[in-house]
Amino acid sequence: MGRREKAVTSEPNTVASLGATLRRARQAKNISLTELAQRLGYSKSHLSVVETGRVWPSRELLQAYETALDLQSQSLVHLAETLAPLRRFRPSAPHVVPAVEQVLTRLARGVGIPAEGKGRRRRAGRLPANGASTRDPDLAVTWAEELVLAAAAATPPALRPEILVVTLTTPLLPGLEGERSGLTRALQQALQRGWSVSHVRWLDGAEEDRLAQYGRLLDFFGFRGEYRAFGLALAKGMGAPPYGLIVAPEHGALLLLPTRTDRLGQYAVYAAIFFSDAETVGVLWDNAVALRERAQPVVNAVSWPDDWLEAEVPDSAWLRVSDAATRAVVQPGERFLVKDGIGGLATPADLRWEREYLSRRGPAWETFLQALQADRILRQTAFREQMRLHQFRDVYTRRGLEQFLREGTNARDELWPASGFTKEQRVALLQSLIEALRTYQNYEVAILDGAPSWLTPTTSWLVKGGAVDGTVFLETFGQRDGKPIHLHLEVSDSIVVPAFRDYFLAFWEQIPPENRTKSTVIEELSSAVRRLESER
């Protein structure tokens, strides 16, 4: 191998410059886009939208370019990190706005069985015979629904209590996916019965398509069974055209194969084949499991009961929740938070309250308390270091502030007492916010007079990290078995994170200056402190 090239450079101040740099580096090696896509194992369409500046590349893709084009190690990664702060909301991509808002609107509805699904549960009909096939799309959709409904009506088997779904093309079939589709409702019934569902999706395409896929994921959380979503963005080595597969152990498997494409190159006609014999179902199960192992989780989800502090013994899920919240703090990079409430800093007041509250719960909580306290100390240290180095912007609501002042309660938080904070605790939290605003130049707060329809007291969202290695954290509440539950989601998709980041920056610029000027916000919070202190 010859001497590596010097570090690449790019014209500054443009988002498209990173993609243009990738294109020039490829062309300098006389490598076509098709050839590079084959070498890297990415689709040609994905590399195209990256090189034309429509999609911000992931760290893994940048490193793959460096290796394939014999560039200096980390040169593209460092360039991306340099350009990331210059990125702004792109007027040329207005489709991202409704796509992000659609995800947030779906989040605001909470999780659990959708209200429109109650009272409409379908019973499974007769499944087709083994080896039956059809090219009728409507009949194929019906078979898919009936297969999952048959599983939903039965108790999950002890050996394989899981339904595997593979959709390696979008859309798989008209009417098969979507919030109101029969298959979505059938999968919800199976999840409510206790089945687990693993869904391997093809994650490629434009930003709005990718965001829509993540919005649909929210339909499957909050049930008794666990829903796990995986993404395949690599085409190399798949050895098969895009296809669909649904496997429900002890009930059957449905294989969907494209037979031809339309004039736009989309898979339009499918052959659907149903199998019920154990041998074939077993082979298709193994095939789906192999695909799942090669895919990457597209969302990390943790749910727990809203009344978990009332339990006698802490569950392991609560430690996972604490770990997830810590990742939202210690991950290097910017932080953009939107919350229908007030607060969001790791403060000494939090530590004192938790220590006082949990120490009264008894010996069973002692180990949990020790782990939680160590976790909070880590958060406080990391939070202040990150706030010193990176831009932090929090958006709160005035109605949330008023509720906090009046009742001592807030938008749902991980460890906040439902009975409300004392006056002293409220004062301590507000003083922590004021201190942070005065101490850290990078920290800003905006207080909204009203809240958009997609922001409710039971939801919040946060973008943390950089444009290359960022994460979106989504919080929402819902109902399961008649009891409220809390859901925490983490998404690190290289398309979704920049879209949320751009959306936040545009949202921030639309907030009136008087609602986000630091001196004005400090005065409002100081006035709230004086108001509390004057109360008897």
mmCIF file of N, CA and C in Angstrom, residues 200-285:
data_model
loop_
_atom_site.group_PDB
_atom_site.id
_atom_site.type_symbol
_atom_site.label_atom_id
_atom_site.label_comp_id
_atom_site.label_asym_id
_atom_site.label_seq_id
_atom_site.Cartn_x
_atom_site.Cartn_y
_atom_site.Cartn_z
ATOM 1 N N VAL A 200 -36.971 -6.400 11.765
ATOM 2 C CA VAL A 200 -35.780 -6.016 11.011
ATOM 3 C C VAL A 200 -36.243 -5.196 9.818
ATOM 4 N N ARG A 201 -35.837 -3.930 9.773
ATOM 5 C CA ARG A 201 -36.270 -3.020 8.720
ATOM 6 C C ARG A 201 -35.106 -2.639 7.808
ATOM 7 N N TRP A 202 -35.456 -2.269 6.606
ATOM 8 C CA TRP A 202 -34.482 -1.689 5.687
ATOM 9 C C TRP A 202 -34.453 -0.197 5.937
ATOM 10 N N LEU A 203 -33.326 0.323 6.430
ATOM 11 C CA LEU A 203 -33.204 1.742 6.771
ATOM 12 C C LEU A 203 -32.395 2.456 5.698
ATOM 13 N N ASP A 204 -33.071 2.910 4.682
ATOM 14 C CA ASP A 204 -32.421 3.655 3.623
ATOM 15 C C ASP A 204 -33.439 4.642 3.084
ATOM 16 N N GLY A 205 -32.965 5.601 2.346
ATOM 17 C CA GLY A 205 -33.882 6.540 1.737
ATOM 18 C C GLY A 205 -33.736 7.943 2.277
ATOM 19 N N ALA A 206 -34.660 8.805 1.881
ATOM 20 C CA ALA A 206 -34.606 10.219 2.234
ATOM 21 C C ALA A 206 -34.951 10.422 3.703
ATOM 22 N N GLU A 207 -34.662 11.638 4.188
ATOM 23 C CA GLU A 207 -34.866 11.938 5.598
ATOM 24 C C GLU A 207 -36.311 11.735 6.036
ATOM 25 N N GLU A 208 -37.258 12.234 5.223
ATOM 26 C CA GLU A 208 -38.650 12.149 5.638
ATOM 27 C C GLU A 208 -39.110 10.701 5.736
ATOM 28 N N ASP A 209 -38.582 9.831 4.857
ATOM 29 C CA ASP A 209 -38.931 8.414 4.913
ATOM 30 C C ASP A 209 -38.373 7.780 6.182
ATOM 31 N N ARG A 210 -37.144 8.091 6.509
ATOM 32 C CA ARG A 210 -36.524 7.522 7.707
ATOM 33 C C ARG A 210 -37.244 7.993 8.964
ATOM 34 N N LEU A 211 -37.575 9.272 9.026
ATOM 35 C CA LEU A 211 -38.289 9.799 10.184
ATOM 36 C C LEU A 211 -39.664 9.160 10.316
ATOM 37 N N ALA A 212 -40.335 8.943 9.196
ATOM 38 C CA ALA A 212 -41.650 8.303 9.246
ATOM 39 C C ALA A 212 -41.548 6.896 9.809
ATOM 40 N N GLN A 213 -40.474 6.182 9.472
ATOM 41 C CA GLN A 213 -40.280 4.843 10.019
ATOM 42 C C GLN A 213 -40.132 4.886 11.531
ATOM 43 N N TYR A 214 -39.393 5.867 12.044
ATOM 44 C CA TYR A 214 -39.228 5.967 13.490
ATOM 45 C C TYR A 214 -40.536 6.372 14.158
ATOM 46 N N GLY A 215 -41.322 7.201 13.497
ATOM 47 C CA GLY A 215 -42.619 7.544 14.054
ATOM 48 C C GLY A 215 -43.511 6.321 14.199
ATOM 49 N N ARG A 216 -43.438 5.402 13.230
ATOM 50 C CA ARG A 216 -44.260 4.188 13.307
ATOM 51 C C ARG A 216 -43.805 3.260 14.418
ATOM 52 N N LEU A 217 -42.529 3.318 14.808
ATOM 53 C CA LEU A 217 -42.053 2.454 15.884
ATOM 54 C C LEU A 217 -42.797 2.711 17.187
ATOM 55 N N LEU A 218 -43.249 3.952 17.388
ATOM 56 C CA LEU A 218 -43.898 4.302 18.644
ATOM 57 C C LEU A 218 -45.222 3.572 18.833
ATOM 58 N N ASP A 219 -45.758 2.979 17.777
ATOM 59 C CA ASP A 219 -47.008 2.235 17.890
ATOM 60 C C ASP A 219 -46.830 0.906 18.612
ATOM 61 N N PHE A 220 -45.578 0.479 18.860
ATOM 62 C CA PHE A 220 -45.368 -0.873 19.354
ATOM 63 C C PHE A 220 -44.763 -0.929 20.754
ATOM 64 N N PHE A 221 -44.671 0.198 21.427
ATOM 65 C CA PHE A 221 -44.123 0.197 22.782
ATOM 66 C C PHE A 221 -45.252 0.348 23.800
ATOM 67 N N GLY A 222 -44.977 -0.108 25.012
ATOM 68 C CA GLY A 222 -45.940 0.055 26.082
ATOM 69 C C GLY A 222 -46.847 -1.137 26.305
ATOM 70 N N PHE A 223 -46.498 -2.288 25.761
ATOM 71 C CA PHE A 223 -47.312 -3.490 25.920
ATOM 72 C C PHE A 223 -46.599 -4.486 26.836
ATOM 73 N N ARG A 224 -47.259 -5.604 27.116
ATOM 74 C CA ARG A 224 -46.642 -6.622 27.974
ATOM 75 C C ARG A 224 -45.404 -7.210 27.313
ATOM 76 N N GLY A 225 -45.495 -7.493 26.028
ATOM 77 C CA GLY A 225 -44.365 -8.061 25.305
ATOM 78 C C GLY A 225 -43.362 -7.000 24.903
ATOM 79 N N GLU A 226 -42.143 -7.427 24.632
ATOM 80 C CA GLU A 226 -41.066 -6.496 24.263
ATOM 81 C C GLU A 226 -40.996 -6.345 22.752
ATOM 82 N N TYR A 227 -40.916 -5.113 22.284
ATOM 83 C CA TYR A 227 -40.736 -4.825 20.872
ATOM 84 C C TYR A 227 -39.306 -4.354 20.643
ATOM 85 N N ARG A 228 -38.632 -5.002 19.714
ATOM 86 C CA ARG A 228 -37.252 -4.634 19.395
ATOM 87 C C ARG A 228 -37.143 -4.349 17.908
ATOM 88 N N ALA A 229 -36.573 -3.196 17.576
ATOM 89 C CA ALA A 229 -36.447 -2.781 16.183
ATOM 90 C C ALA A 229 -34.978 -2.804 15.769
ATOM 91 N N PHE A 230 -34.722 -3.344 14.588
ATOM 92 C CA PHE A 230 -33.370 -3.442 14.053
ATOM 93 C C PHE A 230 -33.351 -2.838 12.653
ATOM 94 N N GLY A 231 -32.200 -2.294 12.267
ATOM 95 C CA GLY A 231 -32.079 -1.685 10.956
ATOM 96 C C GLY A 231 -30.940 -2.279 10.151
ATOM 97 N N LEU A 232 -31.196 -2.508 8.870
ATOM 98 C CA LEU A 232 -30.170 -2.952 7.932
ATOM 99 C C LEU A 232 -29.970 -1.836 6.918
ATOM 100 N N ALA A 233 -28.812 -1.209 6.937
ATOM 101 C CA ALA A 233 -28.494 -0.187 5.952
ATOM 102 C C ALA A 233 -27.483 -0.697 4.945
ATOM 103 N N LEU A 234 -26.921 -1.873 5.182
ATOM 104 C CA LEU A 234 -25.908 -2.433 4.301
ATOM 105 C C LEU A 234 -26.541 -3.416 3.327
ATOM 106 N N ALA A 235 -26.158 -3.306 2.069
ATOM 107 C CA ALA A 235 -26.689 -4.216 1.067
ATOM 108 C C ALA A 235 -25.711 -5.333 0.736
ATOM 109 N N LYS A 236 -24.439 -5.145 1.061
ATOM 110 C CA LYS A 236 -23.409 -6.096 0.678
ATOM 111 C C LYS A 236 -23.617 -7.446 1.358
ATOM 112 N N GLY A 237 -23.560 -8.517 0.585
ATOM 113 C CA GLY A 237 -23.612 -9.855 1.141
ATOM 114 C C GLY A 237 -24.999 -10.344 1.503
ATOM 115 N N MET A 238 -26.042 -9.564 1.188
ATOM 116 C CA MET A 238 -27.379 -10.018 1.539
ATOM 117 C C MET A 238 -27.790 -11.200 0.670
ATOM 118 N N GLY A 239 -27.338 -11.196 -0.566
ATOM 119 C CA GLY A 239 -27.557 -12.360 -1.408
ATOM 120 C C GLY A 239 -28.991 -12.580 -1.812
ATOM 121 N N ALA A 240 -29.849 -11.605 -1.679
ATOM 122 C CA ALA A 240 -31.248 -11.769 -2.046
ATOM 123 C C ALA A 240 -31.847 -10.406 -2.330
ATOM 124 N N PRO A 241 -32.865 -10.344 -3.198
ATOM 125 C CA PRO A 241 -33.522 -9.062 -3.432
ATOM 126 C C PRO A 241 -34.326 -8.668 -2.206
ATOM 127 N N PRO A 242 -34.759 -7.412 -2.128
ATOM 128 C CA PRO A 242 -35.602 -7.017 -1.006
ATOM 129 C C PRO A 242 -36.821 -7.921 -0.888
ATOM 130 N N TYR A 243 -37.178 -8.257 0.320
ATOM 131 C CA TYR A 243 -38.311 -9.153 0.520
ATOM 132 C C TYR A 243 -38.888 -8.936 1.904
ATOM 133 N N GLY A 244 -39.997 -9.591 2.162
ATOM 134 C CA GLY A 244 -40.636 -9.528 3.463
ATOM 135 C C GLY A 244 -40.811 -10.926 4.019
ATOM 136 N N LEU A 245 -40.810 -11.029 5.340
ATOM 137 C CA LEU A 245 -40.932 -12.323 5.995
ATOM 138 C C LEU A 245 -41.565 -12.119 7.363
ATOM 139 N N ILE A 246 -42.583 -12.909 7.653
ATOM 140 C CA ILE A 246 -43.224 -12.901 8.963
ATOM 141 C C ILE A 246 -43.251 -14.346 9.456
ATOM 142 N N VAL A 247 -42.651 -14.586 10.615
ATOM 143 C CA VAL A 247 -42.573 -15.932 11.170
ATOM 144 C C VAL A 247 -43.165 -15.924 12.571
ATOM 145 N N ALA A 248 -44.195 -16.735 12.773
ATOM 146 C CA ALA A 248 -44.795 -16.919 14.090
ATOM 147 C C ALA A 248 -44.679 -18.402 14.434
ATOM 148 N N PRO A 249 -43.760 -18.772 15.322
ATOM 149 C CA PRO A 249 -43.540 -20.179 15.649
ATOM 150 C C PRO A 249 -44.842 -20.886 16.020
ATOM 151 N N GLU A 250 -44.967 -22.125 15.536
ATOM 152 C CA GLU A 250 -46.118 -22.992 15.779
ATOM 153 C C GLU A 250 -47.369 -22.547 15.045
ATOM 154 N N HIS A 251 -47.249 -21.471 14.232
ATOM 155 C CA HIS A 251 -48.417 -21.004 13.482
ATOM 156 C C HIS A 251 -48.136 -20.912 11.987
ATOM 157 N N GLY A 252 -46.912 -20.543 11.605
ATOM 158 C CA GLY A 252 -46.602 -20.496 10.191
ATOM 159 C C GLY A 252 -45.647 -19.378 9.847
ATOM 160 N N ALA A 253 -45.383 -19.239 8.557
ATOM 161 C CA ALA A 253 -44.489 -18.194 8.053
ATOM 162 C C ALA A 253 -45.012 -17.715 6.710
ATOM 163 N N LEU A 254 -44.915 -16.426 6.483
ATOM 164 C CA LEU A 254 -45.349 -15.840 5.218
ATOM 165 C C LEU A 254 -44.143 -15.188 4.559
ATOM 166 N N LEU A 255 -43.850 -15.603 3.345
ATOM 167 C CA LEU A 255 -42.721 -15.080 2.581
ATOM 168 C C LEU A 255 -43.261 -14.200 1.470
ATOM 169 N N LEU A 256 -42.733 -12.977 1.349
ATOM 170 C CA LEU A 256 -43.155 -12.025 0.325
ATOM 171 C C LEU A 256 -41.960 -11.710 -0.565
ATOM 172 N N LEU A 257 -42.101 -11.979 -1.854
ATOM 173 C CA LEU A 257 -40.999 -11.784 -2.792
ATOM 174 C C LEU A 257 -41.439 -10.891 -3.943
ATOM 175 N N PRO A 258 -40.607 -9.923 -4.341
ATOM 176 C CA PRO A 258 -40.944 -9.089 -5.504
ATOM 177 C C PRO A 258 -40.788 -9.899 -6.786
ATOM 178 N N THR A 259 -41.726 -9.724 -7.699
ATOM 179 C CA THR A 259 -41.656 -10.452 -8.968
ATOM 180 C C THR A 259 -41.255 -9.567 -10.130
ATOM 181 N N ARG A 260 -41.507 -8.265 -10.024
ATOM 182 C CA ARG A 260 -41.061 -7.327 -11.057
ATOM 183 C C ARG A 260 -41.112 -5.928 -10.484
ATOM 184 N N THR A 261 -40.565 -4.965 -11.204
ATOM 185 C CA THR A 261 -40.583 -3.569 -10.767
ATOM 186 C C THR A 261 -41.396 -2.741 -11.745
ATOM 187 N N ASP A 262 -41.874 -1.607 -11.278
ATOM 188 C CA ASP A 262 -42.597 -0.711 -12.166
ATOM 189 C C ASP A 262 -41.599 0.177 -12.897
ATOM 190 N N ARG A 263 -42.093 1.126 -13.657
ATOM 191 C CA ARG A 263 -41.207 1.953 -14.488
ATOM 192 C C ARG A 263 -40.324 2.885 -13.667
ATOM 193 N N LEU A 264 -40.672 3.092 -12.390
ATOM 194 C CA LEU A 264 -39.848 3.922 -11.519
ATOM 195 C C LEU A 264 -38.830 3.106 -10.741
ATOM 196 N N GLY A 265 -38.800 1.798 -10.976
ATOM 197 C CA GLY A 265 -37.841 0.957 -10.280
ATOM 198 C C GLY A 265 -38.300 0.490 -8.919
ATOM 199 N N GLN A 266 -39.567 0.735 -8.558
ATOM 200 C CA GLN A 266 -40.095 0.288 -7.286
ATOM 201 C C GLN A 266 -40.679 -1.111 -7.429
ATOM 202 N N TYR A 267 -40.529 -1.919 -6.371
ATOM 203 C CA TYR A 267 -41.098 -3.254 -6.388
ATOM 204 C C TYR A 267 -42.605 -3.135 -6.256
ATOM 205 N N ALA A 268 -43.318 -3.582 -7.286
ATOM 206 C CA ALA A 268 -44.743 -3.309 -7.357
ATOM 207 C C ALA A 268 -45.607 -4.549 -7.179
ATOM 208 N N VAL A 269 -45.162 -5.695 -7.649
ATOM 209 C CA VAL A 269 -45.974 -6.899 -7.588
ATOM 210 C C VAL A 269 -45.235 -7.948 -6.775
ATOM 211 N N TYR A 270 -45.935 -8.599 -5.855
ATOM 212 C CA TYR A 270 -45.311 -9.569 -4.977
ATOM 213 C C TYR A 270 -45.949 -10.940 -5.132
ATOM 214 N N ALA A 271 -45.125 -11.931 -4.896
ATOM 215 C CA ALA A 271 -45.636 -13.294 -4.743
ATOM 216 C C ALA A 271 -45.591 -13.596 -3.250
ATOM 217 N N ALA A 272 -46.737 -13.901 -2.665
ATOM 218 C CA ALA A 272 -46.827 -14.242 -1.250
ATOM 219 C C ALA A 272 -47.010 -15.749 -1.132
ATOM 220 N N ILE A 273 -46.177 -16.383 -0.320
ATOM 221 C CA ILE A 273 -46.233 -17.835 -0.145
ATOM 222 C C ILE A 273 -46.348 -18.127 1.344
ATOM 223 N N PHE A 274 -47.333 -18.947 1.711
ATOM 224 C CA PHE A 274 -47.550 -19.285 3.120
ATOM 225 C C PHE A 274 -47.060 -20.710 3.396
ATOM 226 N N PHE A 275 -46.353 -20.876 4.502
ATOM 227 C CA PHE A 275 -45.848 -22.187 4.914
ATOM 228 C C PHE A 275 -46.294 -22.473 6.345
ATOM 229 N N SER A 276 -46.692 -23.710 6.587
ATOM 230 C CA SER A 276 -47.062 -24.118 7.940
ATOM 231 C C SER A 276 -46.332 -25.374 8.390
ATOM 232 N N ASP A 277 -45.610 -26.057 7.476
ATOM 233 C CA ASP A 277 -44.882 -27.254 7.896
ATOM 234 C C ASP A 277 -43.669 -26.851 8.735
ATOM 235 N N ALA A 278 -43.396 -27.621 9.776
ATOM 236 C CA ALA A 278 -42.388 -27.267 10.770
ATOM 237 C C ALA A 278 -41.006 -27.084 10.159
ATOM 238 N N GLU A 279 -40.651 -27.900 9.174
ATOM 239 C CA GLU A 279 -39.302 -27.827 8.601
ATOM 240 C C GLU A 279 -39.073 -26.503 7.884
ATOM 241 N N THR A 280 -40.016 -26.112 7.023
ATOM 242 C CA THR A 280 -39.857 -24.868 6.279
ATOM 243 C C THR A 280 -39.935 -23.654 7.207
ATOM 244 N N VAL A 281 -40.870 -23.693 8.154
ATOM 245 C CA VAL A 281 -40.975 -22.600 9.104
ATOM 246 C C VAL A 281 -39.679 -22.454 9.894
ATOM 247 N N GLY A 282 -39.067 -23.590 10.256
ATOM 248 C CA GLY A 282 -37.800 -23.554 10.982
ATOM 249 C C GLY A 282 -36.690 -22.925 10.164
ATOM 250 N N VAL A 283 -36.635 -23.242 8.860
ATOM 251 C CA VAL A 283 -35.608 -22.669 7.981
ATOM 252 C C VAL A 283 -35.800 -21.157 7.857
ATOM 253 N N LEU A 284 -37.039 -20.719 7.673
ATOM 254 C CA LEU A 284 -37.302 -19.289 7.548
ATOM 255 C C LEU A 284 -37.038 -18.560 8.869
ATOM 256 N N TRP A 285 -37.322 -19.236 9.981
ATOM 257 C CA TRP A 285 -36.993 -18.658 11.289
ATOM 258 C C TRP A 285 -35.485 -18.418 11.399
#
